[in-house]
Every structure is written in C-alpha cells, then in structure tokens.
Short mmCIF file of C-alpha atoms in Angstrom, two decimals:
data_model
loop_
_atom_site.label_atom_id
_atom_site.label_comp_id
_atom_site.label_asym_id
_atom_site.label_seq_id
_atom_site.Cartn_x
_atom_site.Cartn_y
_atom_site.Cartn_z
CA UNK A 1 0.01 -0.35 0.28
CA UNK A 2 0.88 3.40 -1.31
CA UNK A 3 0.26 6.29 1.05
CA UNK A 4 0.60 10.16 0.77
CA UNK A 5 0.77 12.20 3.71
CA UNK A 6 -0.29 15.90 2.61
CA UNK A 7 -0.30 19.01 4.72
CA UNK A 8 -2.36 21.90 3.43
CA UNK A 9 -1.15 24.55 1.71
CA UNK A 10 -0.69 28.07 3.34
CA UNK A 11 -3.73 29.75 5.77
CA UNK A 12 -4.77 32.85 6.52
CA UNK A 13 -3.06 32.41 10.36
CA UNK A 14 0.21 32.15 8.34
CA UNK A 15 -0.21 35.79 7.53
CA UNK A 16 -2.11 36.94 10.68
CA UNK A 17 0.62 35.21 12.76
CA UNK A 18 -1.69 33.48 15.08
CA UNK A 19 -1.70 29.68 16.71
CA UNK A 20 -3.89 28.06 14.88
CA UNK A 21 -4.07 24.07 15.71
CA UNK A 22 -8.49 24.40 16.09
CA UNK A 23 -8.55 27.45 14.86
CA UNK A 24 -10.42 26.90 11.03
CA UNK A 25 -8.87 29.57 8.99
CA UNK A 26 -8.84 29.54 4.97
CA UNK A 27 -6.43 29.06 2.44
CA UNK A 28 -4.63 32.88 1.24
CA UNK A 29 -5.16 32.84 -2.42
CA UNK A 30 -1.59 31.43 -1.89
CA UNK A 31 -2.63 28.60 -0.71
CA UNK A 32 -5.00 27.91 -3.30
CA UNK A 33 -1.48 28.42 -5.91
CA UNK A 34 -0.24 25.44 -3.59
CA UNK A 35 -3.22 23.10 -3.33
CA UNK A 36 -3.55 23.66 -7.30
CA UNK A 37 0.21 22.90 -8.02
CA UNK A 38 0.12 19.71 -5.54
CA UNK A 39 -2.57 18.31 -7.24
CA UNK A 40 -0.96 18.49 -10.17
CA UNK A 41 1.38 16.81 -9.48
CA UNK A 42 -0.08 13.87 -7.51
CA UNK A 43 -2.65 13.48 -10.02
CA UNK A 44 0.09 12.92 -12.88
CA UNK A 45 2.15 11.13 -10.95
CA UNK A 46 0.66 8.66 -8.89
CA UNK A 47 -3.05 6.88 -9.52
CA UNK A 48 -4.93 7.52 -5.80
CA UNK A 49 -7.83 5.24 -4.67
CA UNK A 50 -9.20 6.85 -2.28
CA UNK A 51 -8.55 10.58 -0.82
CA UNK A 52 -9.32 11.38 3.42
CA UNK A 53 -9.03 14.98 4.74
CA UNK A 54 -9.11 16.78 7.92
CA UNK A 55 -12.69 18.97 8.54
CA UNK A 56 -10.85 21.99 8.78
CA UNK A 57 -11.06 24.40 6.40
CA UNK A 58 -7.62 24.89 5.38
CA UNK A 59 -7.12 20.99 5.01
CA UNK A 60 -10.26 20.47 3.04
CA UNK A 61 -10.09 22.97 0.51
CA UNK A 62 -5.96 21.73 -0.22
CA UNK A 63 -7.48 18.56 -0.93
CA UNK A 64 -11.31 19.86 -2.92
CA UNK A 65 -7.96 20.71 -5.61
CA UNK A 66 -6.74 17.33 -5.29
CA UNK A 67 -10.00 15.90 -5.35
CA UNK A 68 -10.80 17.62 -8.87
CA UNK A 69 -8.13 16.79 -10.22
CA UNK A 70 -7.49 12.93 -9.67
CA UNK A 71 -11.36 12.84 -10.26
CA UNK A 72 -12.42 11.18 -6.43
CA UNK A 73 -14.68 12.52 -3.54
CA UNK A 74 -13.18 13.75 0.02
CA UNK A 75 -13.37 11.45 3.06
CA UNK A 76 -13.78 13.70 5.90
CA UNK A 77 -12.13 12.36 9.32
CA UNK A 78 -12.23 14.47 12.66
CA UNK A 79 -9.07 11.97 13.84
CA UNK A 80 -7.22 13.74 10.73
CA UNK A 81 -7.95 17.55 12.68
CA UNK A 82 -5.05 19.48 13.98
CA UNK A 83 -3.87 19.38 17.84
CA UNK A 84 -6.44 20.04 20.00
CA UNK A 85 -4.73 24.06 21.70
CA UNK A 86 -8.25 24.18 23.47
CA UNK A 87 -7.83 28.46 24.38
CA UNK A 88 -4.69 29.26 22.51
CA UNK A 89 -7.02 28.74 18.83
CA UNK A 90 -6.07 31.85 17.09
CA UNK A 91 -4.40 33.93 19.34
CA UNK A 92 -1.85 36.02 18.61
CA UNK A 93 2.12 34.04 19.56
CA UNK A 94 3.12 36.38 21.57
CA UNK A 95 -0.68 36.77 23.88
CA UNK A 96 -0.77 33.30 24.15
CA UNK A 97 2.22 32.70 25.63
CA UNK A 98 2.34 35.59 28.88
CA UNK A 99 -1.65 34.09 29.11
CA UNK A 100 -0.46 30.82 28.74
CA UNK A 101 2.56 30.09 29.89
CA UNK A 102 3.99 25.97 28.87
CA UNK A 103 3.00 23.47 31.67
CA UNK A 104 4.84 20.13 32.07
CA UNK A 105 1.57 17.38 32.73
CA UNK A 106 1.88 13.66 32.68
CA UNK A 107 1.12 12.47 29.36
CA UNK A 108 -2.51 12.01 30.03
CA UNK A 109 -3.54 15.08 31.16
CA UNK A 110 -4.02 18.87 29.77
CA UNK A 111 -4.10 22.02 30.83
CA UNK A 112 -6.37 26.08 28.75
CA UNK A 113 -8.28 22.89 27.36
CA UNK A 114 -6.20 20.82 24.90
CA UNK A 115 -6.34 17.95 24.46
CA UNK A 116 -3.44 15.73 25.95
CA UNK A 117 0.20 14.76 24.40
CA UNK A 118 -1.71 11.05 24.76
CA UNK A 119 -5.31 11.58 23.16
CA UNK A 120 -3.24 12.93 20.23
CA UNK A 121 -0.80 10.17 19.59
CA UNK A 122 -4.36 7.74 20.27
CA UNK A 123 -5.52 10.30 16.90
CA UNK A 124 -3.15 9.67 15.02
CA UNK A 125 -2.55 5.96 15.87
CA UNK A 126 -6.59 4.97 15.35
CA UNK A 127 -6.09 7.29 11.48
CA UNK A 128 -3.04 5.61 10.58
CA UNK A 129 -4.66 1.34 11.44
CA UNK A 130 -8.37 2.96 9.72
CA UNK A 131 -6.35 3.66 6.47
CA UNK A 132 -4.09 0.19 6.28
CA UNK A 133 -7.26 -2.02 7.54
CA UNK A 134 -9.79 -0.20 5.06
CA UNK A 135 -7.45 -0.30 2.35
CA UNK A 136 -6.14 -3.35 -0.18
CA UNK A 137 -2.22 -3.57 0.13
CA UNK A 138 -2.42 -2.61 -4.18
CA UNK A 139 -3.89 1.12 -3.52
CA UNK A 140 -2.74 4.17 -3.37
CA UNK A 141 -4.25 6.69 -1.14
CA UNK A 142 -3.94 10.45 -0.13
CA UNK A 143 -4.40 11.55 3.17
CA UNK A 144 -4.56 15.90 3.19
CA UNK A 145 -3.70 16.73 7.23
CA UNK A 146 -2.09 19.56 9.02
CA UNK A 147 2.05 19.62 10.20
CA UNK A 148 1.50 18.42 13.99
CA UNK A 149 -0.85 15.41 13.00
CA UNK A 150 1.65 14.81 10.69
CA UNK A 151 4.58 14.23 13.02
CA UNK A 152 1.91 12.12 14.77
CA UNK A 153 1.08 9.94 11.92
CA UNK A 154 5.26 9.15 11.55
CA UNK A 155 5.72 8.51 14.71
CA UNK A 156 3.16 6.02 15.04
CA UNK A 157 3.95 4.73 11.70
CA UNK A 158 7.34 4.50 12.88
CA UNK A 159 5.98 2.88 16.45
CA UNK A 160 8.30 5.36 18.52
CA UNK A 161 7.23 6.10 21.75
CA UNK A 162 4.72 8.35 22.86
CA UNK A 163 6.97 10.62 24.52
CA UNK A 164 9.06 10.62 21.38
CA UNK A 165 11.04 14.02 20.43
CA UNK A 166 11.85 13.57 17.03
CA UNK A 167 10.04 15.53 15.08
CA UNK A 168 9.04 15.80 10.78
CA UNK A 169 8.61 19.47 9.22
CA UNK A 170 6.38 19.91 6.92
CA UNK A 171 5.88 22.69 3.93
CA UNK A 172 2.93 23.88 3.11
CA UNK A 173 1.42 21.09 0.43
CA UNK A 174 4.25 19.52 1.82
CA UNK A 175 4.24 15.40 0.58
CA UNK A 176 5.08 12.69 2.39
CA UNK A 177 5.19 9.45 0.82
CA UNK A 178 5.10 5.43 2.58
CA UNK A 179 5.37 2.10 1.31
CA UNK A 180 3.54 -0.13 3.95
CA UNK A 181 4.11 -3.25 2.40
CA UNK A 182 4.11 -6.83 4.35
CA UNK A 183 5.09 -5.91 7.88
CA UNK A 184 7.52 -3.35 6.56
CA UNK A 185 7.14 0.39 6.40
CA UNK A 186 9.48 2.54 4.32
CA UNK A 187 9.32 6.37 3.63
CA UNK A 188 10.21 6.89 -0.32
CA UNK A 189 9.89 10.57 -0.05
CA UNK A 190 9.20 12.93 3.52
CA UNK A 191 8.50 16.83 2.62
CA UNK A 192 8.26 16.86 -0.88
CA UNK A 193 7.73 20.37 -2.26
CA UNK A 194 7.48 20.20 -6.39
CA UNK A 195 6.93 23.39 -6.37
CA UNK A 196 7.55 27.25 -5.77
CA UNK A 197 5.25 29.02 -4.88
#
C-alpha cells in the first residue's frame, strides 16, 4: 500500500501570525495556488484510489483541489484534525505565551482546554490503523492533514514512543510518500514540495 500524507497550503493564520491548531482559518490565495500545483503533481504521478482529509477548512480546501484533479470525493475524518490547542487557538503568538505559559503535564493530562499528548497520539494511531485496514495492499491513498498530525502519524508509522522528541518538518503542501508492504514500512519521500509558490 502506498500512502501520501499531505499538509494543507498556506492559511490566513500564517499571515496573521496567530496560533492555529483548531482555529478554523481558510487558505490564502497563495495557499489555493499551492494546493492546485500539488494536485497537478499528484494527479500526474500517482493513481489515487481514495482521498481522506481533515474537516478543518484549510485541509478540506487543499483536498478539494486534489480531488478535482484525481476525480475523487473527499472522505472527511475528524481524526485527521490538527492538535486541539484549546484556549490558545487563534491567539497571536506573544499573547498566547503570556496568557497561557507552557506547563509540563503527564502524557494523559492537559491544560487550557487542550487535548493531551496521549489523546493526540491515539488519534494518529487510530487513523493509520484505519487507512491500512480499509484499503487493499495494492492501493494508493492520500490523506490531507496538518503539520502536527503529520508528526504524530510519523511517530505511529515508525512505532516511536509516545513521548518521543523526534520531529518531522512539513512545508505548505509538503508530500510524504510511505509504503507499507507485508509489515515493512518505508519512507520514499519526505516533505516533497514539487512547486515554488
């Protein structure tokens, strides 16, 4: 099975310099151009069988561009949403840091109405299991999501500890291509951005 994990394009939050997370911002004009270019690249290089995406606007709008290119409907799934950052969502970075300073908590607990690290990882584990179990081994699946969730999916993919400090960077519409074959897990491409927009 081939899995393309794709980050959304530039969103309005990037221009406003605010904490995004669950704040539901739309794509910018540039974000739409990025998504259109990504969709063109994917449609020319892969035969996509199913297209999953987060329900947040920036991911769903990005997936719509891809869906139009590959002729597939979107399968919306809340498990692909970005980290639930609770009261920090939509706040300017400096304001968020002053009002809600970083607090160390056990993995199963959270502050400021956020989800816990354990719950965030669980969503990634659930989603990866769902993608693998719902599709045949010969299929190519795309999932459009968010930078934080992509990090969690990588950790689930590599079976890393929940409190692992490894990070995986993803730019706007960055594509990660993974292969799952009889138990082996291979990264073919990481943060591949075939356009310069």
